[in-house]
mmCIF file of C-alpha atoms in Angstrom:
data_model
loop_
_atom_site.group_PDB
_atom_site.id
_atom_site.type_symbol
_atom_site.label_atom_id
_atom_site.label_comp_id
_atom_site.label_asym_id
_atom_site.label_seq_id
_atom_site.Cartn_x
_atom_site.Cartn_y
_atom_site.Cartn_z
ATOM 1 C CA MET A 4 0.000 0.000 0.000
ATOM 2 C CA LYS A 5 1.709 3.161 -1.243
ATOM 3 C CA ILE A 6 0.449 6.527 -0.030
ATOM 4 C CA ALA A 7 2.024 9.362 -2.014
ATOM 5 C CA VAL A 8 2.262 13.079 -1.319
ATOM 6 C CA ALA A 9 2.491 15.219 -4.453
ATOM 7 C CA LYS A 10 4.333 18.498 -4.711
ATOM 8 C CA GLU A 11 1.886 21.313 -5.437
ATOM 9 C CA ILE A 12 2.643 23.167 -8.682
ATOM 10 C CA GLU A 13 -0.221 25.671 -8.662
ATOM 11 C CA VAL A 14 1.079 29.229 -8.518
ATOM 12 C CA GLY A 15 0.947 30.594 -4.969
ATOM 13 C CA GLU A 16 0.167 27.271 -3.281
ATOM 14 C CA ARG A 17 2.570 26.749 -0.375
ATOM 15 C CA ARG A 18 0.770 24.036 1.591
ATOM 16 C CA VAL A 19 1.596 20.330 1.592
ATOM 17 C CA ALA A 20 -0.794 17.403 2.059
ATOM 18 C CA LEU A 21 1.134 15.603 4.825
ATOM 19 C CA VAL A 22 3.670 16.831 7.367
ATOM 20 C CA PRO A 23 6.377 14.658 8.985
ATOM 21 C CA ASP A 24 4.346 14.028 12.164
ATOM 22 C CA THR A 25 1.402 12.609 10.224
ATOM 23 C CA VAL A 26 3.737 10.578 7.990
ATOM 24 C CA ALA A 27 5.126 8.929 11.123
ATOM 25 C CA ARG A 28 1.614 7.946 12.236
ATOM 26 C CA LEU A 29 0.851 6.276 8.914
ATOM 27 C CA VAL A 30 4.203 4.497 8.808
ATOM 28 C CA LYS A 31 3.568 3.085 12.293
ATOM 29 C CA LYS A 32 0.376 1.549 10.916
ATOM 30 C CA GLY A 33 2.410 -0.376 8.354
ATOM 31 C CA LEU A 34 1.769 1.915 5.383
ATOM 32 C CA GLU A 35 4.447 2.926 2.890
ATOM 33 C CA VAL A 36 4.575 6.699 2.408
ATOM 34 C CA TRP A 37 6.218 8.333 -0.582
ATOM 35 C CA VAL A 38 6.831 12.087 -0.624
ATOM 36 C CA GLU A 39 7.774 13.922 -3.787
ATOM 37 C CA ALA A 40 11.135 15.645 -3.390
ATOM 38 C CA GLY A 41 10.662 19.228 -2.205
ATOM 39 C CA ALA A 42 6.935 18.788 -1.587
ATOM 40 C CA GLY A 43 7.131 20.450 1.825
ATOM 41 C CA ASP A 44 9.822 23.045 1.133
ATOM 42 C CA ARG A 45 7.445 26.009 0.781
ATOM 43 C CA SER A 46 5.737 25.132 4.049
ATOM 44 C CA PHE A 47 9.103 24.665 5.828
ATOM 45 C CA PHE A 48 8.898 20.870 6.117
ATOM 46 C CA PHE A 49 12.033 19.601 4.414
ATOM 47 C CA ASP A 50 12.920 16.236 2.886
ATOM 48 C CA ASP A 51 15.229 15.175 5.715
ATOM 49 C CA ALA A 52 12.375 15.571 8.234
ATOM 50 C CA TYR A 53 10.139 13.355 6.090
ATOM 51 C CA GLU A 54 12.889 10.751 5.802
ATOM 52 C CA ALA A 55 13.380 10.790 9.574
ATOM 53 C CA ALA A 56 9.626 10.154 9.924
ATOM 54 C CA GLY A 57 9.917 7.060 7.728
ATOM 55 C CA ALA A 58 8.920 8.387 4.315
ATOM 56 C CA LYS A 59 10.628 7.582 1.030
ATOM 57 C CA ILE A 60 11.623 10.695 -0.926
ATOM 58 C CA VAL A 61 10.848 10.264 -4.632
ATOM 59 C CA SER A 62 12.342 12.589 -7.263
ATOM 60 C CA ASP A 63 10.646 10.915 -10.231
ATOM 61 C CA THR A 64 7.254 12.638 -10.447
ATOM 62 C CA ALA A 65 5.845 10.176 -13.001
ATOM 63 C CA LYS A 66 6.834 7.225 -10.805
ATOM 64 C CA LEU A 67 5.207 8.770 -7.729
ATOM 65 C CA TRP A 68 1.930 9.518 -9.507
ATOM 66 C CA GLY A 69 1.900 6.312 -11.515
ATOM 67 C CA GLU A 70 2.524 3.888 -8.658
ATOM 68 C CA ALA A 71 0.545 5.515 -5.853
ATOM 69 C CA ASP A 72 -2.399 3.569 -4.450
ATOM 70 C CA ILE A 73 -3.577 6.701 -2.638
ATOM 71 C CA LEU A 74 -2.338 10.095 -3.788
ATOM 72 C CA LEU A 75 -2.778 13.078 -1.481
ATOM 73 C CA LYS A 76 -2.883 16.662 -2.737
ATOM 74 C CA VAL A 77 -4.007 20.084 -1.625
ATOM 75 C CA GLY A 78 -5.422 21.505 -4.848
ATOM 76 C CA LEU A 79 -6.784 20.302 -8.164
ATOM 77 C CA PRO A 80 -4.717 18.109 -10.493
ATOM 78 C CA GLN A 81 -3.002 20.399 -12.987
ATOM 79 C CA GLU A 82 -1.838 20.444 -16.589
ATOM 80 C CA ARG A 83 1.944 20.508 -16.283
ATOM 81 C CA GLU A 84 4.327 22.705 -18.283
ATOM 82 C CA ASP A 85 5.650 19.674 -20.155
ATOM 83 C CA GLY A 86 2.125 18.991 -21.432
ATOM 84 C CA ARG A 87 1.359 16.073 -19.123
ATOM 85 C CA SER A 88 -1.978 15.939 -17.348
ATOM 86 C CA GLU A 89 -1.709 14.956 -13.701
ATOM 87 C CA VAL A 90 -5.010 13.089 -14.013
ATOM 88 C CA ASP A 91 -3.526 10.937 -16.786
ATOM 89 C CA MET A 92 -0.458 10.264 -14.634
ATOM 90 C CA LEU A 93 -2.604 8.403 -12.094
ATOM 91 C CA LYS A 94 -3.063 4.674 -12.581
ATOM 92 C CA PRO A 95 -6.634 3.435 -13.045
ATOM 93 C CA GLY A 96 -8.022 2.293 -9.706
ATOM 94 C CA ALA A 97 -5.903 4.742 -7.707
ATOM 95 C CA ILE A 98 -7.472 6.957 -5.043
ATOM 96 C CA LEU A 99 -7.034 10.740 -5.192
ATOM 97 C CA ILE A 100 -7.837 12.941 -2.195
ATOM 98 C CA GLY A 101 -7.755 16.746 -2.157
ATOM 99 C CA PHE A 102 -9.671 19.994 -2.633
ATOM 100 C CA LEU A 103 -11.152 19.058 -6.015
ATOM 101 C CA ASN A 104 -13.829 21.792 -6.261
ATOM 102 C CA PRO A 105 -16.281 19.405 -7.990
ATOM 103 C CA LEU A 106 -19.244 21.801 -7.836
ATOM 104 C CA GLY A 107 -17.284 24.745 -9.214
ATOM 105 C CA GLU A 108 -15.235 22.773 -11.770
ATOM 106 C CA PRO A 109 -17.168 19.547 -12.377
ATOM 107 C CA ALA A 110 -15.224 18.776 -15.554
ATOM 108 C CA ILE A 111 -12.357 17.533 -13.379
ATOM 109 C CA ALA A 112 -14.674 14.881 -11.943
ATOM 110 C CA GLN A 113 -15.532 13.736 -15.458
ATOM 111 C CA LYS A 114 -11.830 13.385 -16.310
ATOM 112 C CA LEU A 115 -11.150 11.438 -13.122
ATOM 113 C CA ALA A 116 -14.076 9.110 -13.801
ATOM 114 C CA GLN A 117 -12.880 8.491 -17.359
ATOM 115 C CA ARG A 118 -9.441 7.635 -15.989
ATOM 116 C CA GLY A 119 -10.977 5.134 -13.570
ATOM 117 C CA VAL A 120 -9.777 7.040 -10.499
ATOM 118 C CA THR A 121 -11.659 6.929 -7.200
ATOM 119 C CA ALA A 122 -11.688 10.559 -6.074
ATOM 120 C CA PHE A 123 -12.526 12.033 -2.678
ATOM 121 C CA SER A 124 -13.271 15.746 -2.550
ATOM 122 C CA ILE A 125 -12.474 17.226 0.839
ATOM 123 C CA GLU A 126 -15.090 19.978 0.365
ATOM 124 C CA LEU A 127 -17.856 17.384 0.551
ATOM 125 C CA ILE A 128 -16.935 15.959 3.961
ATOM 126 C CA PRO A 129 -20.205 16.209 5.925
ATOM 127 C CA ARG A 130 -20.548 18.660 8.800
ATOM 128 C CA SER A 131 -21.033 16.154 11.616
ATOM 129 C CA SER A 132 -19.381 15.565 14.966
ATOM 130 C CA ARG A 133 -17.961 12.266 13.709
ATOM 131 C CA ALA A 134 -16.411 13.913 10.648
ATOM 132 C CA GLN A 135 -15.059 16.939 12.517
ATOM 133 C CA SER A 136 -11.462 15.713 12.541
ATOM 134 C CA MET A 137 -11.600 15.275 8.735
ATOM 135 C CA ASP A 138 -13.282 18.607 7.964
ATOM 136 C CA ALA A 139 -10.499 20.396 6.089
ATOM 137 C CA LEU A 140 -12.876 23.035 4.773
ATOM 138 C CA SER A 141 -13.341 24.202 8.366
ATOM 139 C CA SER A 142 -9.693 23.908 9.379
ATOM 140 C CA GLN A 143 -8.571 26.028 6.431
ATOM 141 C CA ALA A 144 -11.402 28.527 6.862
ATOM 142 C CA SER A 145 -10.197 29.182 10.401
ATOM 143 C CA VAL A 146 -6.811 30.202 8.985
ATOM 144 C CA ALA A 147 -8.490 32.520 6.473
ATOM 145 C CA GLY A 148 -10.635 34.192 9.133
ATOM 146 C CA TYR A 149 -7.639 34.827 11.364
ATOM 147 C CA LYS A 150 -5.437 36.180 8.589
ATOM 148 C CA ALA A 151 -8.215 38.406 7.205
ATOM 149 C CA VAL A 152 -8.273 40.423 10.426
ATOM 150 C CA LEU A 153 -4.488 40.834 10.433
ATOM 151 C CA ILE A 154 -4.638 42.083 6.845
ATOM 152 C CA ALA A 155 -7.408 44.528 7.793
ATOM 153 C CA ALA A 156 -5.486 45.757 10.849
ATOM 154 C CA ALA A 157 -2.386 46.364 8.728
ATOM 155 C CA ALA A 158 -4.385 48.274 6.096
ATOM 156 C CA LEU A 159 -6.509 50.342 8.492
ATOM 157 C CA PRO A 160 -4.947 53.784 9.124
ATOM 158 C CA LYS A 161 -5.874 53.727 12.811
ATOM 159 C CA TYR A 162 -5.598 51.560 15.936
ATOM 160 C CA PHE A 163 -7.827 48.568 16.602
ATOM 161 C CA PRO A 164 -7.917 48.851 20.440
ATOM 162 C CA MET A 165 -9.048 51.737 22.601
ATOM 163 C CA LEU A 166 -6.060 53.632 23.945
ATOM 164 C CA THR A 167 -5.798 56.208 26.684
ATOM 165 C CA THR A 168 -2.781 58.420 26.061
ATOM 166 C CA ALA A 169 -1.413 61.791 27.148
ATOM 167 C CA ALA A 170 -2.712 63.076 23.819
ATOM 168 C CA GLY A 171 -6.232 61.913 24.600
ATOM 169 C CA THR A 172 -8.389 58.819 24.346
ATOM 170 C CA ILE A 173 -8.504 56.907 21.080
ATOM 171 C CA ALA A 174 -11.762 55.086 20.374
ATOM 172 C CA PRO A 175 -11.570 51.421 19.344
ATOM 173 C CA ALA A 176 -12.088 50.396 15.731
ATOM 174 C CA LYS A 177 -15.498 49.076 14.738
ATOM 175 C CA VAL A 178 -15.408 45.759 12.876
ATOM 176 C CA PHE A 179 -18.399 44.234 11.106
ATOM 177 C CA VAL A 180 -18.123 40.547 10.164
ATOM 178 C CA MET A 181 -20.613 39.270 7.586
ATOM 179 C CA GLY A 182 -21.068 35.528 7.876
ATOM 180 C CA ALA A 183 -20.571 33.610 11.119
ATOM 181 C CA GLY A 184 -19.287 30.321 9.796
ATOM 182 C CA VAL A 185 -15.859 29.028 10.770
ATOM 183 C CA ALA A 186 -14.002 31.864 9.022
ATOM 184 C CA GLY A 187 -16.352 34.484 10.414
ATOM 185 C CA LEU A 188 -16.145 33.209 13.982
ATOM 186 C CA GLN A 189 -12.353 33.127 13.819
ATOM 187 C CA ALA A 190 -12.380 36.673 12.442
ATOM 188 C CA ILE A 191 -14.632 37.786 15.302
ATOM 189 C CA ALA A 192 -12.365 36.197 17.915
ATOM 190 C CA THR A 193 -9.225 37.694 16.373
ATOM 191 C CA ALA A 194 -10.688 41.181 16.050
ATOM 192 C CA ARG A 195 -11.812 41.030 19.676
ATOM 193 C CA ARG A 196 -8.322 39.965 20.774
ATOM 194 C CA LEU A 197 -6.949 43.032 18.999
ATOM 195 C CA GLY A 198 -9.359 45.222 20.968
ATOM 196 C CA ALA A 199 -11.930 46.138 18.342
ATOM 197 C CA VAL A 200 -15.660 46.527 18.931
ATOM 198 C CA VAL A 201 -17.208 43.773 16.831
ATOM 199 C CA GLU A 202 -20.628 43.232 15.282
ATOM 200 C CA ALA A 203 -21.554 40.207 13.180
ATOM 201 C CA PHE A 204 -24.335 39.221 10.823
ATOM 202 C CA ASP A 205 -25.478 35.850 9.496
ATOM 203 C CA ILE A 206 -28.730 34.732 7.875
ATOM 204 C CA ARG A 207 -28.725 31.686 10.175
ATOM 205 C CA PRO A 208 -30.254 32.748 13.504
ATOM 206 C CA ALA A 209 -28.829 29.658 15.236
ATOM 207 C CA VAL A 210 -25.320 31.159 15.246
ATOM 208 C CA LYS A 211 -26.377 34.090 17.446
ATOM 209 C CA GLU A 212 -25.167 32.443 20.671
ATOM 210 C CA GLU A 213 -21.788 31.563 19.140
ATOM 211 C CA VAL A 214 -21.299 35.165 18.035
ATOM 212 C CA GLN A 215 -22.258 36.531 21.445
ATOM 213 C CA SER A 216 -20.031 34.021 23.255
ATOM 214 C CA LEU A 217 -17.059 35.614 21.474
ATOM 215 C CA GLY A 218 -17.995 39.064 22.734
ATOM 216 C CA ALA A 219 -19.586 40.412 19.545
ATOM 217 C CA LYS A 220 -23.023 41.903 18.972
ATOM 218 C CA PHE A 221 -25.265 39.863 16.668
ATOM 219 C CA VAL A 222 -27.173 41.804 14.016
ATOM 220 C CA GLU A 223 -30.496 40.072 13.352
ATOM 221 C CA VAL A 224 -32.602 40.113 10.198
ATOM 222 C CA GLN A 225 -35.984 38.398 10.232
ATOM 223 C CA LEU A 226 -36.428 36.353 7.033
ATOM 224 C CA ASN A 227 -39.516 34.346 6.165
ATOM 225 C CA GLU A 228 -37.687 31.406 4.630
ATOM 226 C CA GLU A 229 -35.306 28.580 5.499
ATOM 227 C CA THR A 230 -31.716 29.828 5.652
ATOM 228 C CA VAL A 231 -29.787 26.650 6.514
ATOM 229 C CA ALA A 232 -28.800 24.097 3.866
ATOM 230 C CA ALA A 233 -27.757 20.481 4.338
ATOM 231 C CA GLY A 234 -24.673 20.122 6.501
ATOM 232 C CA GLY A 235 -25.277 23.339 8.414
ATOM 233 C CA TYR A 236 -24.067 25.676 5.671
ATOM 234 C CA ALA A 237 -25.843 28.914 4.806
ATOM 235 C CA LYS A 238 -28.410 28.473 2.044
ATOM 236 C CA GLU A 239 -28.813 30.751 -0.954
ATOM 237 C CA ILE A 240 -31.827 32.966 -0.248
ATOM 238 C CA SER A 241 -34.445 34.656 -2.437
ATOM 239 C CA GLU A 242 -33.981 38.083 -4.034
ATOM 240 C CA ALA A 243 -36.560 39.545 -1.653
ATOM 241 C CA SER A 244 -34.625 38.261 1.349
ATOM 242 C CA LYS A 245 -31.369 39.573 -0.105
ATOM 243 C CA GLN A 246 -32.964 43.006 -0.457
ATOM 244 C CA ARG A 247 -34.245 42.909 3.128
ATOM 245 C CA THR A 248 -30.813 41.864 4.355
ATOM 246 C CA GLN A 249 -29.080 44.693 2.509
ATOM 247 C CA GLU A 250 -31.452 47.242 4.007
ATOM 248 C CA VAL A 251 -30.624 46.124 7.542
ATOM 249 C CA VAL A 252 -26.857 45.792 7.166
ATOM 250 C CA THR A 253 -26.330 49.049 5.240
ATOM 251 C CA GLU A 254 -26.291 51.197 8.372
ATOM 252 C CA HIS A 255 -23.871 48.842 10.144
ATOM 253 C CA ILE A 256 -21.507 48.881 7.163
ATOM 254 C CA LYS A 257 -21.677 52.680 7.035
ATOM 255 C CA GLN A 258 -20.579 52.970 10.676
ATOM 256 C CA SER A 259 -17.774 50.374 10.475
ATOM 257 C CA ASP A 260 -14.050 50.927 10.101
ATOM 258 C CA VAL A 261 -13.517 47.356 8.893
ATOM 259 C CA VAL A 262 -15.920 45.017 7.097
ATOM 260 C CA ILE A 263 -14.970 41.358 6.624
ATOM 261 C CA THR A 264 -17.190 39.322 4.320
ATOM 262 C CA THR A 265 -17.121 35.511 4.335
ATOM 263 C CA ALA A 266 -20.331 34.333 2.604
ATOM 264 C CA GLN A 267 -19.875 31.613 -0.016
ATOM 265 C CA VAL A 268 -22.209 29.084 -1.630
ATOM 266 C CA PRO A 269 -20.477 25.903 -2.881
ATOM 267 C CA GLY A 270 -20.396 25.742 -6.672
ATOM 268 C CA LYS A 271 -22.047 29.130 -7.160
ATOM 269 C CA LYS A 272 -21.087 32.773 -7.436
ATOM 270 C CA ALA A 273 -20.701 34.383 -4.033
ATOM 271 C CA PRO A 274 -23.776 36.366 -2.927
ATOM 272 C CA LEU A 275 -23.539 40.143 -3.214
ATOM 273 C CA LEU A 276 -23.643 41.600 0.294
ATOM 274 C CA VAL A 277 -21.951 44.981 -0.105
ATOM 275 C CA THR A 278 -23.014 47.175 -3.027
ATOM 276 C CA ALA A 279 -20.964 49.999 -4.498
ATOM 277 C CA GLU A 280 -23.458 52.437 -2.951
ATOM 278 C CA MET A 281 -22.762 50.966 0.495
ATOM 279 C CA VAL A 282 -19.015 51.322 -0.030
ATOM 280 C CA ALA A 283 -19.460 54.956 -1.040
ATOM 281 C CA GLN A 284 -21.171 55.655 2.299
ATOM 282 C CA MET A 285 -18.282 54.268 4.385
ATOM 283 C CA LYS A 286 -15.802 56.554 6.116
ATOM 284 C CA PRO A 287 -12.613 57.409 4.190
ATOM 285 C CA GLY A 288 -9.825 55.084 5.293
ATOM 286 C CA SER A 289 -12.177 52.192 5.990
ATOM 287 C CA VAL A 290 -11.210 48.692 4.876
ATOM 288 C CA ILE A 291 -13.140 45.760 3.409
ATOM 289 C CA VAL A 292 -11.547 42.303 3.299
ATOM 290 C CA ASP A 293 -13.562 40.027 1.004
ATOM 291 C CA LEU A 294 -12.886 36.352 1.697
ATOM 292 C CA ALA A 295 -15.219 35.350 -1.141
ATOM 293 C CA ALA A 296 -13.059 37.068 -3.759
ATOM 294 C CA GLU A 297 -12.258 33.818 -5.578
ATOM 295 C CA GLN A 298 -15.994 33.180 -6.084
ATOM 296 C CA GLY A 299 -16.703 36.634 -7.457
ATOM 297 C CA GLY A 300 -16.749 38.470 -4.152
ATOM 298 C CA ASN A 301 -19.362 39.579 -1.632
ATOM 299 C CA CYS A 302 -18.527 43.199 -2.432
ATOM 300 C CA ALA A 303 -19.383 44.766 -5.791
ATOM 301 C CA CYS A 304 -15.992 46.526 -5.872
ATOM 302 C CA THR A 305 -13.854 43.444 -5.204
ATOM 303 C CA GLU A 306 -11.191 42.386 -7.689
ATOM 304 C CA PRO A 307 -9.702 38.948 -6.877
ATOM 305 C CA GLY A 308 -6.070 39.193 -5.818
ATOM 306 C CA LYS A 309 -6.035 42.990 -5.814
ATOM 307 C CA ASP A 310 -6.393 45.963 -3.461
ATOM 308 C CA VAL A 311 -8.924 48.445 -4.840
ATOM 309 C CA GLN A 312 -9.495 52.049 -3.771
ATOM 310 C CA TRP A 313 -13.139 53.177 -4.027
ATOM 311 C CA HIS A 314 -14.242 56.557 -2.644
ATOM 312 C CA GLY A 315 -11.425 56.422 -0.075
ATOM 313 C CA VAL A 316 -12.226 52.845 0.990
ATOM 314 C CA THR A 317 -9.714 50.016 0.497
ATOM 315 C CA ILE A 318 -11.269 46.771 -0.754
ATOM 316 C CA ILE A 319 -8.943 43.788 -0.454
ATOM 317 C CA GLY A 320 -9.727 40.555 -2.342
ATOM 318 C CA PRO A 321 -7.209 37.985 -1.079
ATOM 319 C CA ILE A 322 -6.807 34.643 -2.840
ATOM 320 C CA ASN A 323 -5.965 31.396 -1.037
ATOM 321 C CA LEU A 324 -5.327 32.922 2.376
ATOM 322 C CA PRO A 325 -4.620 29.554 4.070
ATOM 323 C CA SER A 326 -1.559 29.233 1.830
ATOM 324 C CA SER A 327 -0.150 32.423 3.388
ATOM 325 C CA MET A 328 0.193 30.537 6.698
ATOM 326 C CA PRO A 329 1.530 27.246 5.312
ATOM 327 C CA VAL A 330 2.965 25.783 8.518
ATOM 328 C CA HIS A 331 -0.210 25.577 10.579
ATOM 329 C CA ALA A 332 -2.482 25.286 7.551
ATOM 330 C CA SER A 333 -0.494 22.233 6.409
ATOM 331 C CA GLN A 334 -0.437 20.735 9.903
ATOM 332 C CA MET A 335 -4.212 20.936 10.209
ATOM 333 C CA TYR A 336 -4.858 19.759 6.665
ATOM 334 C CA ALA A 337 -2.471 16.836 7.133
ATOM 335 C CA LYS A 338 -4.344 15.776 10.278
ATOM 336 C CA ASN A 339 -7.640 15.962 8.351
ATOM 337 C CA LEU A 340 -6.281 13.771 5.542
ATOM 338 C CA THR A 341 -4.615 11.296 7.892
ATOM 339 C CA THR A 342 -7.879 10.708 9.723
ATOM 340 C CA LEU A 343 -9.689 10.167 6.417
ATOM 341 C CA VAL A 344 -7.001 7.758 5.179
ATOM 342 C CA GLN A 345 -7.315 5.756 8.385
ATOM 343 C CA LEU A 346 -11.052 5.491 7.721
ATOM 344 C CA LEU A 347 -10.393 4.232 4.186
ATOM 345 C CA VAL A 348 -7.602 1.771 5.012
ATOM 346 C CA LYS A 349 -8.187 -1.264 7.205
ATOM 347 C CA ASP A 350 -5.363 -3.763 7.898
ATOM 348 C CA SER A 351 -3.206 -2.164 5.178
ATOM 349 C CA ALA A 352 -5.934 -2.640 2.551
ATOM 350 C CA ILE A 353 -8.376 -0.175 1.029
ATOM 351 C CA ASP A 354 -11.915 -0.648 2.349
ATOM 352 C CA LEU A 355 -14.444 1.503 0.495
ATOM 353 C CA ASN A 356 -17.499 1.105 2.671
ATOM 354 C CA PHE A 357 -20.117 3.289 1.001
ATOM 355 C CA ALA A 358 -22.532 2.549 3.812
ATOM 356 C CA ASP A 359 -20.373 4.951 5.812
ATOM 357 C CA ASP A 360 -21.875 8.433 5.447
ATOM 358 C CA ILE A 361 -18.472 10.154 5.314
ATOM 359 C CA ILE A 362 -17.091 7.913 2.575
ATOM 360 C CA ASP A 363 -20.346 8.094 0.654
ATOM 361 C CA ALA A 364 -20.586 11.892 0.792
ATOM 362 C CA ALA A 365 -16.956 12.687 -0.061
ATOM 363 C CA CYS A 366 -16.454 10.163 -2.882
ATOM 364 C CA ILE A 367 -17.233 11.860 -6.211
ATOM 365 C CA THR A 368 -15.976 9.230 -8.672
ATOM 366 C CA HIS A 369 -15.630 5.452 -8.518
ATOM 367 C CA GLY A 370 -15.746 2.573 -10.960
ATOM 368 C CA GLY A 371 -15.478 4.865 -13.983
ATOM 369 C CA GLU A 372 -18.515 6.926 -13.020
ATOM 370 C CA ILE A 373 -19.423 10.154 -11.242
ATOM 371 C CA ARG A 374 -21.333 8.923 -8.212
ATOM 372 C CA ASN A 375 -22.303 12.207 -6.563
ATOM 373 C CA GLN A 376 -25.616 13.629 -7.804
ATOM 374 C CA ARG A 377 -24.714 17.242 -7.024
ATOM 375 C CA VAL A 378 -21.584 16.904 -9.158
ATOM 376 C CA LYS A 379 -23.627 15.323 -11.983
ATOM 377 C CA ASP A 380 -26.051 18.241 -11.834
ATOM 378 C CA ALA A 381 -23.202 20.776 -11.882
ATOM 379 C CA LEU A 382 -21.624 19.057 -14.888
ATOM 380 C CA ALA A 383 -24.948 18.976 -16.741
ATOM 381 C CA SER A 384 -25.495 22.660 -15.999
ATOM 382 C CA ASN A 385 -22.012 23.569 -17.263
ATOM 383 C CA THR A 386 -22.503 21.498 -20.412
ATOM 384 C CA GLN A 387 -25.840 23.176 -21.088
ATOM 385 C CA GLN A 388 -24.346 26.644 -20.548
ATOM 386 C CA SER A 389 -21.459 25.855 -22.901
ATOM 387 C CA ALA A 390 -23.935 24.751 -25.565
ATOM 388 C CA ILE A 391 -25.878 28.023 -25.157
ATOM 389 C CA ASN A 392 -22.708 30.123 -25.368
ATOM 390 C CA SER A 393 -21.548 28.342 -28.512
#
């Protein structure tokens, strides 16, 4: 049983799928772990540490991909500069585990199915207490929420905490967090630690107590529809509810020094929460950090990967924030993957028990077919849209 760790080649990706500590755990269970040479360099886990943990360092990329029984990655398989497709480098029957974005880019699932690869998409791990230790979406979102506040604090031209000085008293910054999922809650906690006054909004009323437990004020909007989707995620709401929400939050945005937006819907464009008109009403020097930038942004003025100035307000659209903290992001992700691998491997053999809700939910391809209905629907929708465009 060969478990392989691929070196990420996507621009800007600094994380690695396993760290030496987790390699050691798998080796103790009798599993052979291969690590591509230099796979951990950008996250400060070097080859000698992997070797000391019991891993075999492999310089031949084609050999690593072609002989792996289970291949672990962070991001999507790529098309390499030499023209090779990483999907085609996998042997039929191999297992691939990573952030595969099957709802946003379902074509990758089709390619994996055609190759005969069994693929597990980390994004589809269910939100349950049993799956908590495998929930990489949450572990990486916590990194993003933390880092978003640090970025905002660095960009804001004033202090976060209240200060009493000989020159007078300085009022604390006002931070408004939109979305109280994992990223939002971490942002709230971090902003509070830095001394800011924090308010938070979420369409799910059930998160009110969590927000208040962190010392923030919860902004409530009464909506006459269900706002929670399967797995505890926020659900896309109607246009009428979006309008009602914007009316309520506009005044809070106007009064804030920092706005952090975190709302995302898997496989869809991020909902618009902050209009250009709202931005124009904010105080000069205010900062917006849009964590949904890669999905189009929660703010109308967001440009992914750029800092934008709009009427004196700085709108920051960071991409792949977890990668900016590769040490802890990799450690948490590696623990998530290790726990999932241990669920899939029994007595050094792969055991795909689809009666297990975690295995069933996360597996998107198997036996040459796409087995997840949501991914099938996303692929059909993309195919239909392509036909219309052509």
